Amino acid sequence: MKSPLFSGIQPTGTIHIGNYCGAIRNWVRLLDTYDGIFCIVDYHALTVAHDVSTTRQRVVDAARVNIAAGLDPEKCVLFVQSRVPEHTELAWILNTVTPMGDLSRMTQFKEKSKQHEDNINAGLFSYPVLQAADILLYKAGAVPVGEDQIQHIELTREVARKFNARFGEVFPEPAHLVPKEGARILGLDGKAKMSKSLGNYVGLLESPEETWKKLAPAVTDENRKRRSDPGNPEICNLYSLHRNFSDDETIATVDRECRVAGIGCVDCKKMLHRSLSATLEPIRERASALEATPGKVEEILDHGAKQAKARAERTMEEVRRAIGVR
Ligand code: TYM
């Protein structure tokens, strides 16, 4: 039997190439080895400002992009968090074994509290507990994520340990799996992590024209002021994108020619644009094919929710017995 693997993505904003390199591409690679369970975490998204009128569509769009990027629903379970209420039930129980001190040290909580000063709600604070519930509900041993989520998976291990110590061995301690390349993609500003909320991203479904508009002004090695200045690929964000999207030959060419000013930044960007298009084009095509088949994504999500719920119910039976309420 394959061992369970869980991961999730929020349906807020545009899914971008950072999400793809740090998470989705890795999920797809792991489909044959693991029993994959993937979740669109709509209840997590409630912790920040929330547009009710677009929510349903954003959830379906997030699922569609993931499927188009290679998350084959024949090979894994794909579902929406709010359709399996056991997630919030388990989160409540886990709240009672999670130290407040640990939650207050979470980097994501500190960052989001700064970004949303007018709305620092209890949900934002206990966000990682719901994330722990997502993972532990399926007794997942592996959680593929980008670097920014490692701290939450470490906390999940702590929560599992605390629960097991208090109520008996129920949960395995999950390991995080981060990709060797692409665990932390920087935005095109070259400064902050690529993020839906910072507007420094390339969307997974963007057209070649839109992608070029963003790449053309992107920040490169700032010491390269003139075309004739040699550059240093190791400190250039575009080079790290090449390492994620280009073939070995292109990567070697950029590495060599940048250092001797054999190519300029515009040449380098054009090469990157070609590599990006080669990855994004098939994803865009599959996404529009899915859009042209109304109801298809909803059908996949309905089926996924049934599969996930059956498994979640089994764990909750065990949890309720362990804590003595049944
Ligand atoms: P979210 O929606 O912010 O991001 C989804 C995945 O994409 C990764 N990621 C990145 N990787 C590399 N470079 C970047 N710039 C970048 N930006 C995002 C994230 O690390 C993540 O793996 N809390 C989670 C969602 C979640 C979850 C879970 C994940 C809820 N429950 C259970 C794993 C297991 C989040 O906000 O991801």
Coordinates of N, CA and C in Angstrom, one line a residue, residues 9 15-16 19-20 23-25 27-29 31 38 40 59-74 76 78 203-206 276-293 296-298 300-301:
I9 N -3.6 24.1 -0.9 CA -3.3 25.5 -1.5 C -4.5 26.3 -1.3
I15 N -2.8 31.7 -8.8 CA -1.8 30.6 -8.6 C -0.6 31.0 -9.5
H16 N 0.6 31.0 -9.0 CA 1.7 31.6 -9.7 C 2.9 30.5 -9.9
N19 N 4.2 29.0 -6.6 CA 3.4 27.8 -6.1 C 3.7 26.6 -6.9
Y20 N 3.9 26.8 -8.2 CA 4.2 25.7 -9.1 C 5.6 25.0 -8.8
A23 N 5.6 23.8 -4.9 CA 4.6 22.8 -4.5 C 4.0 21.9 -5.6
I24 N 3.2 22.5 -6.5 CA 2.4 21.7 -7.4 C 3.3 20.8 -8.3
R25 N 4.5 21.3 -8.8 CA 5.3 20.4 -9.6 C 5.8 19.2 -8.9
W27 N 4.2 17.9 -6.3 CA 3.0 17.0 -6.0 C 2.9 16.1 -7.2
V28 N 3.0 16.6 -8.4 CA 2.8 15.8 -9.6 C 3.9 14.7 -9.7
R29 N 5.1 15.1 -9.3 CA 6.2 14.1 -9.4 C 5.9 12.9 -8.4
L31 N 3.0 11.7 -7.4 CA 1.7 11.0 -7.6 C 1.9 9.5 -7.7
F38 N -5.0 16.0 -2.0 CA -4.8 17.5 -2.2 C -6.0 18.3 -2.0
I40 N -8.1 22.1 -1.6 CA -8.2 23.6 -1.8 C -8.8 24.1 -0.5
V59 N -12.6 28.9 -6.0 CA -12.3 27.6 -5.6 C -12.2 26.7 -6.8
V60 N -13.2 26.8 -7.7 CA -13.2 26.0 -8.9 C -12.0 26.3 -9.8
D61 N -11.7 27.6 -9.9 CA -10.5 28.0 -10.7 C -9.2 27.4 -10.1
A62 N -9.1 27.4 -8.8 CA -7.8 26.9 -8.2 C -7.7 25.4 -8.5
A63 N -8.8 24.7 -8.4 CA -8.8 23.3 -8.7 C -8.4 23.0 -10.2
R64 N -9.0 23.9 -11.1 CA -8.8 23.7 -12.5 C -7.3 23.9 -12.8
V65 N -6.7 25.0 -12.2 CA -5.3 25.2 -12.5 C -4.4 24.1 -12.0
N66 N -4.7 23.5 -10.9 CA -4.0 22.4 -10.3 C -4.1 21.2 -11.3
I67 N -5.3 20.9 -11.7 CA -5.5 19.7 -12.6 C -4.7 20.0 -13.9
A68 N -4.8 21.2 -14.4 CA -4.1 21.6 -15.7 C -2.6 21.5 -15.5
A69 N -2.1 21.8 -14.3 CA -0.7 21.7 -14.1 C -0.2 20.3 -13.8
G70 N -1.1 19.3 -13.9 CA -0.7 17.9 -13.9 C -1.2 17.1 -12.7
L71 N -2.0 17.7 -11.9 CA -2.6 16.9 -10.7 C -3.7 16.1 -11.3
D72 N -3.4 14.9 -11.7 CA -4.3 14.0 -12.4 C -5.3 13.4 -11.4
P73 N -6.6 13.8 -11.5 CA -7.6 13.3 -10.5 C -7.8 11.8 -10.5
E74 N -7.3 11.1 -11.6 CA -7.4 9.7 -11.6 C -6.4 9.0 -10.7
C76 N -5.1 10.7 -7.8 CA -5.1 11.3 -6.4 C -6.5 11.7 -6.0
L78 N -8.6 15.0 -4.9 CA -8.6 16.4 -5.0 C -10.0 16.9 -4.5
G203 N 1.6 34.6 -13.2 CA 0.5 33.6 -13.0 C 0.7 32.4 -13.9
L204 N 0.2 31.3 -13.5 CA 0.4 30.1 -14.2 C -0.3 30.1 -15.5
L205 N -1.4 30.9 -15.6 CA -2.2 30.9 -16.8 C -2.0 32.1 -17.7
E206 N -1.0 32.9 -17.4 CA -0.8 34.1 -18.1 C -0.3 33.9 -19.5
L276 N 9.9 29.5 -20.1 CA 8.7 29.6 -19.3 C 7.5 29.3 -20.2
S277 N 7.5 29.8 -21.5 CA 6.4 29.5 -22.4 C 6.2 28.0 -22.6
A278 N 7.4 27.3 -22.8 CA 7.4 25.9 -23.0 C 6.7 25.1 -21.9
T279 N 6.9 25.6 -20.6 CA 6.2 25.0 -19.5 C 4.7 25.4 -19.4
L280 N 4.5 26.7 -19.6 CA 3.2 27.2 -19.3 C 2.1 27.0 -20.4
E281 N 2.6 26.9 -21.6 CA 1.7 26.7 -22.8 C 0.8 25.4 -22.6
P282 N 1.4 24.3 -22.3 CA 0.5 23.1 -22.2 C -0.4 23.2 -21.0
I283 N 0.0 23.9 -19.9 CA -0.9 24.1 -18.7 C -2.1 25.0 -19.1
R284 N -1.7 26.0 -19.9 CA -2.8 26.9 -20.3 C -3.8 26.2 -21.2
E285 N -3.3 25.4 -22.1 CA -4.2 24.6 -23.0 C -5.1 23.7 -22.3
R286 N -4.5 23.0 -21.3 CA -5.4 22.0 -20.6 C -6.4 22.8 -19.7
A287 N -6.0 24.0 -19.2 CA -6.9 24.8 -18.4 C -8.1 25.2 -19.3
S288 N -7.8 25.7 -20.5 CA -8.9 26.1 -21.3 C -9.8 25.0 -21.8
A289 N -9.2 23.8 -22.0 CA -10.0 22.6 -22.4 C -11.0 22.3 -21.2
L290 N -10.5 22.4 -20.0 CA -11.3 22.1 -18.8 C -12.5 23.1 -18.7
E291 N -12.1 24.4 -19.0 CA -13.1 25.4 -18.9 C -14.2 25.2 -20.0
A292 N -13.8 24.6 -21.1 CA -14.8 24.4 -22.2 C -15.7 23.1 -21.9
T293 N -15.4 22.5 -20.8 CA -16.3 21.3 -20.4 C -17.0 21.7 -19.1
K296 N -17.2 19.8 -15.3 CA -16.2 18.7 -15.2 C -15.4 18.9 -13.9
V297 N -14.9 20.1 -13.6 CA -14.1 20.3 -12.3 C -15.0 20.0 -11.1
E298 N -16.3 20.5 -11.1 CA -17.2 20.3 -10.0 C -17.4 18.8 -9.8
I300 N -15.2 16.4 -10.5 CA -14.0 15.9 -9.9 C -14.0 16.2 -8.4
L301 N -14.4 17.4 -8.0 CA -14.4 17.9 -6.6 C -15.4 17.1 -5.8

